[in-house]
CSV table of C-alpha atoms in Angstrom, one decimal:
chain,number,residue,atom,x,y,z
A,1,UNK,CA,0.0,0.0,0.0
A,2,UNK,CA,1.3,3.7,-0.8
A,3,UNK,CA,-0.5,6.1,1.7
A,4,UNK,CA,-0.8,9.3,3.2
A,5,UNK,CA,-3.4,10.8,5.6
A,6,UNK,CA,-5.8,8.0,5.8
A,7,UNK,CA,-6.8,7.7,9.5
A,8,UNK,CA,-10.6,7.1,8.2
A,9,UNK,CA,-10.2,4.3,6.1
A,10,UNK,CA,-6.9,2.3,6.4
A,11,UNK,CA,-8.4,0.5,9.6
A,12,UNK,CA,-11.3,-1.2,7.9
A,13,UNK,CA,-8.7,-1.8,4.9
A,14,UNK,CA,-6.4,-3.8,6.8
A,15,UNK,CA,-8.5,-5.1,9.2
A,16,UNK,CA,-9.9,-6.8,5.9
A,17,UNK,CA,-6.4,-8.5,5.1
A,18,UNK,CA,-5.9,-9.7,8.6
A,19,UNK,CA,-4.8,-13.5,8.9
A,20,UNK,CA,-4.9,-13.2,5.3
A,21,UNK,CA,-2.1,-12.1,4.3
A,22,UNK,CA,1.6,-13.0,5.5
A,23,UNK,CA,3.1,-9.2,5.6
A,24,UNK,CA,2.0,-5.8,5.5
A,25,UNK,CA,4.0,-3.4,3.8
A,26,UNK,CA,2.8,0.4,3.9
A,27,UNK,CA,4.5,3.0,2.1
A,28,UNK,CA,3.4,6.3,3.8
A,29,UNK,CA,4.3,9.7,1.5
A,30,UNK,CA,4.1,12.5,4.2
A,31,UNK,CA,0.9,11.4,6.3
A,32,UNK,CA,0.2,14.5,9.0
A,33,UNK,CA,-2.2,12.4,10.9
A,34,UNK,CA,-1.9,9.3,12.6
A,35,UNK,CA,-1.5,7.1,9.4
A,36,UNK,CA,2.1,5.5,10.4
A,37,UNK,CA,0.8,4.7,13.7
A,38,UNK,CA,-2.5,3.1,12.7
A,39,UNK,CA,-1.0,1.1,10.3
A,40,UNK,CA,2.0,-0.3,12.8
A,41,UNK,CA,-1.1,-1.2,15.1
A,42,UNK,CA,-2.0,-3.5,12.8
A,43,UNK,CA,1.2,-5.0,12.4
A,44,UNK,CA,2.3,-3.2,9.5
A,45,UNK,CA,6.1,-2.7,8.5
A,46,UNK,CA,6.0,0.7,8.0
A,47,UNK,CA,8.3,3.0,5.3
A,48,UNK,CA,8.3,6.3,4.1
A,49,UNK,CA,8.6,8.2,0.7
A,50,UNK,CA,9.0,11.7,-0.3
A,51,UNK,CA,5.9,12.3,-2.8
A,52,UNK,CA,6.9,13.5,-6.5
A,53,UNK,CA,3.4,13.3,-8.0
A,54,UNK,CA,4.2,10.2,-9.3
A,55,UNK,CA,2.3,7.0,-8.2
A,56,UNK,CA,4.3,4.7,-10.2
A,57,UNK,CA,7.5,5.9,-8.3
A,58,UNK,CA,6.1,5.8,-5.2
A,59,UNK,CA,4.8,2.1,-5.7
A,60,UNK,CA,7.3,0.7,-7.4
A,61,UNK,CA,9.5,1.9,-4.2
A,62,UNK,CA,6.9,0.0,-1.9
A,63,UNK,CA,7.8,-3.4,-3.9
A,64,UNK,CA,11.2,-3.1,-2.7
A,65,UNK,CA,10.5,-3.8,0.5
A,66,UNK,CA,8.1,-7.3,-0.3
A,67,UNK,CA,9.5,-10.4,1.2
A,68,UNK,CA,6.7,-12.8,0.1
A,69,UNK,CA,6.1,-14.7,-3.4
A,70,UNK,CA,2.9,-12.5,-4.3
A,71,UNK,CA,2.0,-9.4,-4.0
A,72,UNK,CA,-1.9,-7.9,-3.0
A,73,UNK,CA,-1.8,-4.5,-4.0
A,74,UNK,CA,-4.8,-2.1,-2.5
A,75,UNK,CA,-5.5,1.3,-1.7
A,76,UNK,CA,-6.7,3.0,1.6
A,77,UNK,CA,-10.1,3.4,0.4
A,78,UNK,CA,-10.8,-0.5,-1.0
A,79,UNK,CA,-10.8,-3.4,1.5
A,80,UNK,CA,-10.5,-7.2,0.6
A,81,UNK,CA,-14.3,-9.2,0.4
A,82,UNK,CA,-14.0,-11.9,2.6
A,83,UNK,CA,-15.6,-14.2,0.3
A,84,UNK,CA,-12.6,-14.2,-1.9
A,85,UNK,CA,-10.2,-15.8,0.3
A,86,UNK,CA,-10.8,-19.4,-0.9
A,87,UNK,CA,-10.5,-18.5,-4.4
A,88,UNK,CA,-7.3,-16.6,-4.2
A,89,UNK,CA,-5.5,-19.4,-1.9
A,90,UNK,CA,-6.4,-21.8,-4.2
A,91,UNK,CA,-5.5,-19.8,-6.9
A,92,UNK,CA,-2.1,-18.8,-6.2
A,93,UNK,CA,-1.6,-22.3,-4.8
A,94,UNK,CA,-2.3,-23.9,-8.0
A,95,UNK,CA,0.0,-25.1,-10.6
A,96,UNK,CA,-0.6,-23.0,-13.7
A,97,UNK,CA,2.0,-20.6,-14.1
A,98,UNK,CA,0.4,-17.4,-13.1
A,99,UNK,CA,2.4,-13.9,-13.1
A,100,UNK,CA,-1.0,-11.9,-12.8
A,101,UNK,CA,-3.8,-12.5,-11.7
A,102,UNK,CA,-6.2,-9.7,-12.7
A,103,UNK,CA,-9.3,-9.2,-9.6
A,104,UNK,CA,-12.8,-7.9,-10.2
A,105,UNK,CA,-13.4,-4.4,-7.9
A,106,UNK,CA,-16.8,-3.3,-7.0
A,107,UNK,CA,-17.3,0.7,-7.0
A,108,UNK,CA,-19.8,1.3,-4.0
A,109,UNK,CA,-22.6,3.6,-5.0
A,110,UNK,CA,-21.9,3.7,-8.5
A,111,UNK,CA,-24.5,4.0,-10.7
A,112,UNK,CA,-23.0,4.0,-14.1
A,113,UNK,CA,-20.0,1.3,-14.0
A,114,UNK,CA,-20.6,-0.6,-10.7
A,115,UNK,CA,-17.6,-3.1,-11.8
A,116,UNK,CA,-13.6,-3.0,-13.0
A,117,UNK,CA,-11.0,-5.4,-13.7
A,118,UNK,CA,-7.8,-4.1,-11.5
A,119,UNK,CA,-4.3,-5.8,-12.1
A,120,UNK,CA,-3.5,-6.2,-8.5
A,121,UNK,CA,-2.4,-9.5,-7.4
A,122,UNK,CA,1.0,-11.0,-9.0
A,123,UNK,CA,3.8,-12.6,-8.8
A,124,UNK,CA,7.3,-11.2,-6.7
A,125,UNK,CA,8.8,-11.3,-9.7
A,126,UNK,CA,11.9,-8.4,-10.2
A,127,UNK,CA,10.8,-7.2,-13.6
A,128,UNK,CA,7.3,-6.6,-13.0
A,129,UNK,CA,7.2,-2.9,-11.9
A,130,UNK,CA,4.3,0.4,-12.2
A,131,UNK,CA,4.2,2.5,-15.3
A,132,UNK,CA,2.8,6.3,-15.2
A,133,UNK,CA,2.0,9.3,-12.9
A,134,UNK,CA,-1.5,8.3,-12.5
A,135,UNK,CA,-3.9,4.9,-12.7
A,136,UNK,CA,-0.3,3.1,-12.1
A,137,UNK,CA,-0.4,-0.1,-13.9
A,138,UNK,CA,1.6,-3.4,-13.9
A,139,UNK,CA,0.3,-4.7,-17.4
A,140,UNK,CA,2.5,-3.3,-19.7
A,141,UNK,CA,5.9,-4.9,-17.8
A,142,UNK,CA,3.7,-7.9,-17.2
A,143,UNK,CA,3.7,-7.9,-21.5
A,144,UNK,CA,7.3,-7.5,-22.0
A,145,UNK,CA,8.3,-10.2,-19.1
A,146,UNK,CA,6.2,-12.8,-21.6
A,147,UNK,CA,7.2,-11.8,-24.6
A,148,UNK,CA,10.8,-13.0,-22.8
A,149,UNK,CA,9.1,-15.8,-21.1
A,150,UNK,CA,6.3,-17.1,-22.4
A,151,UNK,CA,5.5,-20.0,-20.3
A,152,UNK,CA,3.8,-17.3,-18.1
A,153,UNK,CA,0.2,-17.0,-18.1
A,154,UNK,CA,-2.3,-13.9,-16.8
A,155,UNK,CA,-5.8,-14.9,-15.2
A,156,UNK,CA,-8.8,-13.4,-13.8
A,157,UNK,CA,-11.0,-14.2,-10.6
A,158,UNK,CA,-14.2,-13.6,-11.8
A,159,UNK,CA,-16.1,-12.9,-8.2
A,160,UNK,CA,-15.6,-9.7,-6.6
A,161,UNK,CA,-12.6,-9.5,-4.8
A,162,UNK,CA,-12.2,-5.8,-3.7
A,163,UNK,CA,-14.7,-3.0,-2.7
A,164,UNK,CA,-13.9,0.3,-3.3
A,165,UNK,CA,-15.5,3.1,-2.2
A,166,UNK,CA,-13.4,6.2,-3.1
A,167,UNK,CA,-15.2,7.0,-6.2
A,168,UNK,CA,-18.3,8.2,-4.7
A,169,UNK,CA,-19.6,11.9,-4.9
A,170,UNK,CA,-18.1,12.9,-1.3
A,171,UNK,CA,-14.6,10.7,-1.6
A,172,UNK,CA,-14.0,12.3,-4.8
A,173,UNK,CA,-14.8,15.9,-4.0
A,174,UNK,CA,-12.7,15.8,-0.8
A,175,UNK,CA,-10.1,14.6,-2.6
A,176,UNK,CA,-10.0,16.5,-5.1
A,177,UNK,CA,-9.0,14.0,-7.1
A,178,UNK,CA,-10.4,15.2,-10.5
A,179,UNK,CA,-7.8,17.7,-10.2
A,180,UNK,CA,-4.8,15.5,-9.3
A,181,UNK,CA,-5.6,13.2,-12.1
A,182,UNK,CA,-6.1,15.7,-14.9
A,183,UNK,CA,-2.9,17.3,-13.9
A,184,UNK,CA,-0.6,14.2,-13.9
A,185,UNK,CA,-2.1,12.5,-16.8
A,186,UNK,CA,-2.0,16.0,-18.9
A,187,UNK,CA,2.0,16.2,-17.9
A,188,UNK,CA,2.4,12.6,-18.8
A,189,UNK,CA,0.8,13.1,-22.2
A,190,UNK,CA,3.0,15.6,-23.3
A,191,UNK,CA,5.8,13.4,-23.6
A,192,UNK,CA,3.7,10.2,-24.4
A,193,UNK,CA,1.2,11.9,-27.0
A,194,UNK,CA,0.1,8.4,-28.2
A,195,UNK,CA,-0.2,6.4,-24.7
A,196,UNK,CA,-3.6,4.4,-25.4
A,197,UNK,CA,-4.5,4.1,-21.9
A,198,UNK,CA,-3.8,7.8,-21.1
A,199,UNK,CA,-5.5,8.8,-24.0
A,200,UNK,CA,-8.5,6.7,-22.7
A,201,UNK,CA,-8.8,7.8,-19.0
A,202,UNK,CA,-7.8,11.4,-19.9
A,203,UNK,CA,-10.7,11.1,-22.5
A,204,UNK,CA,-13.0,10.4,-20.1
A,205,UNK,CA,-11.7,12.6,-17.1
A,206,UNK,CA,-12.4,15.4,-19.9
A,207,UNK,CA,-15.5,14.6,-20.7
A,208,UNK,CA,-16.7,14.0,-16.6
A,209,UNK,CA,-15.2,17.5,-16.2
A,210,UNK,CA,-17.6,18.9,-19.1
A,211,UNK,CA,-14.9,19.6,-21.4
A,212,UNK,CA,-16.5,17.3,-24.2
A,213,UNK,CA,-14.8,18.4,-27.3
A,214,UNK,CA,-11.6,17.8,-26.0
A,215,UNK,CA,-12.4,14.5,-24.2
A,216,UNK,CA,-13.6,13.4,-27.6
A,217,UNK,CA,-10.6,14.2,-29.1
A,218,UNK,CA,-8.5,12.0,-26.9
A,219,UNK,CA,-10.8,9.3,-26.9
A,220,UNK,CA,-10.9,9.0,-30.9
A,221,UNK,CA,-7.2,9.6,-30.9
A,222,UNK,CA,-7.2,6.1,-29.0
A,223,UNK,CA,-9.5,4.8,-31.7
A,224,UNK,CA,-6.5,4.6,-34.2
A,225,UNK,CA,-4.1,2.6,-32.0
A,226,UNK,CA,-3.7,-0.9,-33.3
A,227,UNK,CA,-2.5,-2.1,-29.5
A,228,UNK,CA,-6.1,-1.4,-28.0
A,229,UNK,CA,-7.5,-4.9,-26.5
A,230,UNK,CA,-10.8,-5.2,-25.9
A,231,UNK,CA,-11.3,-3.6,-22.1
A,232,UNK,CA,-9.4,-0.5,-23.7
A,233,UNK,CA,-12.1,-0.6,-26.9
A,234,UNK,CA,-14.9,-1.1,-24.5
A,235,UNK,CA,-13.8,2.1,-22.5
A,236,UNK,CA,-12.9,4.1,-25.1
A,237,UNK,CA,-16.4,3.5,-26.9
A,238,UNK,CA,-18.3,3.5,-23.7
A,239,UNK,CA,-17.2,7.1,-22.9
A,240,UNK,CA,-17.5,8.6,-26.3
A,241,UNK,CA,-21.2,7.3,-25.7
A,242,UNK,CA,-21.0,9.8,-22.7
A,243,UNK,CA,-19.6,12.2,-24.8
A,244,UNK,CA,-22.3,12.4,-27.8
A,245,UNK,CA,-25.1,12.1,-25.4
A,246,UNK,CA,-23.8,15.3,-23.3
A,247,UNK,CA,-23.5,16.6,-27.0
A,248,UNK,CA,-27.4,15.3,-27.6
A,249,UNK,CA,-26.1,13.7,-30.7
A,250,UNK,CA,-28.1,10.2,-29.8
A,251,UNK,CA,-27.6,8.2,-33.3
A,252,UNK,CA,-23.6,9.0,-32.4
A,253,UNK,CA,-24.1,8.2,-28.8
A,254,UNK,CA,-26.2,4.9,-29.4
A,255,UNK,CA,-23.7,3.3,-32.1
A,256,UNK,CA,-20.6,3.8,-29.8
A,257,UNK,CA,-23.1,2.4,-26.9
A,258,UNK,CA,-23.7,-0.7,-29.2
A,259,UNK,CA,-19.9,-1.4,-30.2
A,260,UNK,CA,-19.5,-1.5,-26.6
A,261,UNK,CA,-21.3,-4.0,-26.0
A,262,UNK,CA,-19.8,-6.2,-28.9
A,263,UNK,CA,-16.5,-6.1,-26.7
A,264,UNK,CA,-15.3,-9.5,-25.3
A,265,UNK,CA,-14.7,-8.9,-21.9
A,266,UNK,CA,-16.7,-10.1,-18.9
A,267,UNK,CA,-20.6,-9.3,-18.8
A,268,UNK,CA,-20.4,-7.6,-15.5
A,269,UNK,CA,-17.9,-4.9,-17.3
A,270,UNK,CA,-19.9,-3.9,-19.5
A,271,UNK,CA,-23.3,-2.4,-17.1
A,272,UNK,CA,-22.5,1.0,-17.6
A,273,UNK,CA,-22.9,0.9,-21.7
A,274,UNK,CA,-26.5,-0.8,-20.8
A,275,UNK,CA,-27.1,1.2,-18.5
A,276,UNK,CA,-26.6,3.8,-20.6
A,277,UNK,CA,-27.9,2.7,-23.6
A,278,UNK,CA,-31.1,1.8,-21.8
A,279,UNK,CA,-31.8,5.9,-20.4
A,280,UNK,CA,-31.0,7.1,-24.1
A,281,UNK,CA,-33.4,4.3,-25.0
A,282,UNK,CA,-36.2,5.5,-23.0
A,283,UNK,CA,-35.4,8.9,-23.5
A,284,UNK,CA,-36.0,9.0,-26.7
A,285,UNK,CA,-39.5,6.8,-26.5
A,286,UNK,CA,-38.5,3.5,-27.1
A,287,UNK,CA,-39.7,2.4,-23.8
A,288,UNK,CA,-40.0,-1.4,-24.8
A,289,UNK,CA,-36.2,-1.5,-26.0
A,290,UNK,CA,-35.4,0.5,-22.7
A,291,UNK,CA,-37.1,-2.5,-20.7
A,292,UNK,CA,-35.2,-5.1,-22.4
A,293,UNK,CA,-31.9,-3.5,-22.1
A,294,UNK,CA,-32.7,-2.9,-18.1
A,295,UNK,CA,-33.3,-6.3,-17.9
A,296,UNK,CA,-30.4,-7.6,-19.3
A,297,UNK,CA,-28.4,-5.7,-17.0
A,298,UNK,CA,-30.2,-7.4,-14.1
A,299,UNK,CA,-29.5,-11.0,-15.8
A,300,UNK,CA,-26.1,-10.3,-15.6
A,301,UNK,CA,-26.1,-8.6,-11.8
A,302,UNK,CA,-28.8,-9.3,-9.6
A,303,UNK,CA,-28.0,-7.4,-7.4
A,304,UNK,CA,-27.8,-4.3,-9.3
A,305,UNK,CA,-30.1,-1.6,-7.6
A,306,UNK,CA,-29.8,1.2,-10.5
A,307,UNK,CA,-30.9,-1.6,-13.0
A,308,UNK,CA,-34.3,-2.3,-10.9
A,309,UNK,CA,-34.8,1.6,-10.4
A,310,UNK,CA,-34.3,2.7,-14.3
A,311,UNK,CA,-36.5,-0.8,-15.6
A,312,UNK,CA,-39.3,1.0,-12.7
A,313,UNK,CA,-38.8,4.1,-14.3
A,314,UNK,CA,-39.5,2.0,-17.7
A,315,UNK,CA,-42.4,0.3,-16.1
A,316,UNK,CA,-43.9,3.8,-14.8
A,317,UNK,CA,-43.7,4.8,-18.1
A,318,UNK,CA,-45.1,2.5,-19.6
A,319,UNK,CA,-48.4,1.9,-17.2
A,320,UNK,CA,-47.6,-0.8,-15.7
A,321,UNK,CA,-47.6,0.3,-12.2
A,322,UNK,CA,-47.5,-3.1,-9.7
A,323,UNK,CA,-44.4,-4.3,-11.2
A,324,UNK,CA,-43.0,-0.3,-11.3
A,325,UNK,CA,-43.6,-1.0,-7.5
A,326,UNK,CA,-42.3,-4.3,-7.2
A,327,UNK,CA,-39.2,-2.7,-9.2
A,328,UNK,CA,-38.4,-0.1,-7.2
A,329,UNK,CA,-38.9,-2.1,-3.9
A,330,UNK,CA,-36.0,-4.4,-4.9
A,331,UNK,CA,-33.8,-1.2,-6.0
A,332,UNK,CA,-34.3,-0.2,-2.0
A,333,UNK,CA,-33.8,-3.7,-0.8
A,334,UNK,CA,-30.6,-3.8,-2.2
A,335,UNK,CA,-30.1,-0.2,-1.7
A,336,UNK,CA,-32.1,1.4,1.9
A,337,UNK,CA,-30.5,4.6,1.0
A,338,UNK,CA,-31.8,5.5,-2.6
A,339,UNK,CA,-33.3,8.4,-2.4
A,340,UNK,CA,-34.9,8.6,-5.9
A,341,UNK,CA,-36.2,5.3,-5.4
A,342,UNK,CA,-38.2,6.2,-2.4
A,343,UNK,CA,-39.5,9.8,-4.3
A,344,UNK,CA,-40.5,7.4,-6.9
A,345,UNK,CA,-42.0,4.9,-5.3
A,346,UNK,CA,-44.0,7.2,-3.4
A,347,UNK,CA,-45.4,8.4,-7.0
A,348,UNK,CA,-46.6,5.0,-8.2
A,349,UNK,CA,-48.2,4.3,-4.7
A,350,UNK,CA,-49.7,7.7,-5.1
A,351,UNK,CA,-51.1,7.0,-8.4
A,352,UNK,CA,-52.9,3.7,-7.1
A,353,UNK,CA,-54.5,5.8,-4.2
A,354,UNK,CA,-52.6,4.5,-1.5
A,355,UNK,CA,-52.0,7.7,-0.2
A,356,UNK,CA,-50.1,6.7,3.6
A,357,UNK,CA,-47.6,4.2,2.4
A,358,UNK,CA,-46.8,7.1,-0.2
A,359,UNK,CA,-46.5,9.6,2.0
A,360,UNK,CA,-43.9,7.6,4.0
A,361,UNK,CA,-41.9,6.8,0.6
A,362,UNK,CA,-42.0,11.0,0.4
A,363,UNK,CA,-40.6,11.1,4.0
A,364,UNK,CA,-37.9,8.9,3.2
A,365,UNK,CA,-37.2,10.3,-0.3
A,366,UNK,CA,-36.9,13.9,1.8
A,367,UNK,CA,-34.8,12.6,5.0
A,368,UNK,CA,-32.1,11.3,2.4
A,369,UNK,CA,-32.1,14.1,-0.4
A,370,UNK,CA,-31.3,16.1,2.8
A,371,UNK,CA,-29.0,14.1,3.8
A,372,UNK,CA,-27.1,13.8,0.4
A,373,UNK,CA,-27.1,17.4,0.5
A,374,UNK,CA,-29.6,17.9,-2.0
A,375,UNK,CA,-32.0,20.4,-0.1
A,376,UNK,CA,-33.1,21.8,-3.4
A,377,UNK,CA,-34.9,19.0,-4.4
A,378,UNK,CA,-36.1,17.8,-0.6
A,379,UNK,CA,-37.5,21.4,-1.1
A,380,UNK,CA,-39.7,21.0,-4.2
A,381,UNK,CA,-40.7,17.6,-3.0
A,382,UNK,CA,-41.8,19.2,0.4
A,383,UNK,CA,-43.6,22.0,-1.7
A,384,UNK,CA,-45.4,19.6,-3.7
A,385,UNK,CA,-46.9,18.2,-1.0
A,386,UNK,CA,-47.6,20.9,0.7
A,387,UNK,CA,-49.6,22.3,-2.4
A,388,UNK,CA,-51.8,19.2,-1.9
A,389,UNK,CA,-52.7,20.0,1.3
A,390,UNK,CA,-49.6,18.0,3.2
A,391,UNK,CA,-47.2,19.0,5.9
A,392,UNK,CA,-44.1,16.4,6.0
């Protein structure tokens, strides 16, 4: 682990690797809290490293100091699922010549790509090492060691094997990690102009920072790489979806949704394109093409909530108001806090004239927009009510 002032969450992180793994090795990069001190609680062996806006440097320094055969790399924000345990004992234990075994990472509270692949468990081996600034990466040395040796093979576990939580709204805005990435991925690029994978996530950043012409630049510039596998075509296609839909240009934003989707990676990578595909879907009318595209997402992740919300959305729309209901009640099974889940719920419920269990699905809905710090719409919600003669 590389850290540096995370009091908050390196606890639950390596209380999740306890009597899991054999060492813990934490690379701290000028921590002002008690970071060092937490993690040698836990039994960490504890190093430092003078930051240089670089997180390849600072992690490739943090593989120095590994005395076991593999190597679990996480952040202070992800923790290990238990559940994976078995699976990653047995798969490092077994005789297939692994160097890397790739590990699926859920993104808590996500609601547009719930799911990555992360290259973070691999062999000790001396010439595996972390390229660029920012989104460090093993895969590229990982390449070269088997173009050299090509007995070596790379896997993938496909349960979930980390949760990650630092990409949700308040993580990233205290973070300000928008603004960290941007800037080391835009001084990488000037002496890399052609790097795919910078070209993809820089793309993208572009694009989540509003500056669509530009992202869309990058992200067709990745287009023309012959290196691109398909998890770099899937993001780069999936994001210029993004991009033509903030543009409104739906035929453009539908086609790159759809090639996408003809990528061959693993099902549960590819929820944000249906996702997606499915609101332009609907918001252009096609309400029955909407449906089906909702419910493939939830064939391929039950327990997707924003897949049961947006198909009750679909249902809503298209007057079919018990299973709406029964919709959106799995969305908050799976999901207590979803605040537009509860607003619309209490809509539906509303509709059918039961006006009670409505009213306390518009209590919720208002309770947890305030708490998201949303008070503008708790407001109109409130006011709406209030119009029909109710006080909440």
């Amino acid at each position: 682990m590389i850290v540096k002032n995370e009091e908050a969450t390196l606890p639950h992180c390596l209380k999740s690797v306890q009597g899991v793994v054999d060492e813990m090795i934490v690379l701290d990069t000028g921590s002002s809290d008690r970071t060092p001190e937490i993690a040698k609680s836990f039994g960490a062996k504890v190093h430092s490293f003078e930051w240089s806006n670089d997180f390849s440097a600072a992690r490739n320094e943090s593989l120095k100091y590994v005395q076991g055969d593999w190597i679990l790399v996480l952040d202070a924000d992800e923790r290990l699922a238990p559940g994976i345990v078995p699976a990653l004992r047995q798969t490092i234990g077994s005789e297939q010549p692994y160097l890397l075994i790739s590990l699926v990472r859920q993104e808590i509270g996500a609601e547009q790509s719930p799911y990555s692949l992360v290259s973070r468990l691999f062999r000790n081996h001396p010439d595996i090492s972390f390229v660029r600034p920012y989104h460090a990466m093993v895969d590229e040395s990982v390449s070269l060691i088997q173009s050299v040796e090509p007995h070596w093979q790379v896997g993938y576990l496909p349960e979930v094997a980390i949760l990650h939580e630092g990409y949700q709204a308040g993580a990233i805005a205290s973070r300000d990690k928008f603004t960290k990435a941007r800037t080391a991925m835009e001084g990488f690029l000037k002496h890399h102009p052609s790097d795919l994978y910078v070209c993809s996530k820089l793309g993208a950043l572009y694009v989540q920072m509003n500056e669509v012409p530009q992202g869309i630049e990058l992200l067709k510039r990745g287009l023309t790489s012959k290196a691109a596998d398909a998890s770099v075509l899937y993001e780069l296609h999936y994001h210029l979806g993004i991009a033509y839909s903030r543009l409104q240009q739906w035929a453009k934003a539908e086609q790159h949704y759809q090639v996408a989707l003809q990528q061959s990676i693993m099902p549960k990578l590819k929820l944000g394109a249906y996702n997606n595909l499915g609101n332009l879907l609907k918001a252009k009318g096609d309400l029955v093409g909407a449906k089906g595209v909702y419910e493939a997402t939830l064939k391929i992740d039950s327990t997707f909530a924003p897949g049961y919300y947006n198909l009750g959305m679909t249902l809503k729309a298209l007057g079919d108001l018990p299973h709406a209901i029964a919709a959106y009640r799995e969305a908050l099974f799976l999901q207590p806090n979803y605040a537009d889940a509860h607003q619309n719920l209490g809509v539906v419920l509303w509709k059918l004239g039961q006006v009670q269990e409505s009213l306390t699905a518009f209590r919720q809905a208002i309770a947890l927009h305030q708490q998201n710090n949303n008070p503008l719409e708790a407001q109109r919600l409130r006011q709406g009510l209030k119009e029909m003669g109710f006080e909440l």
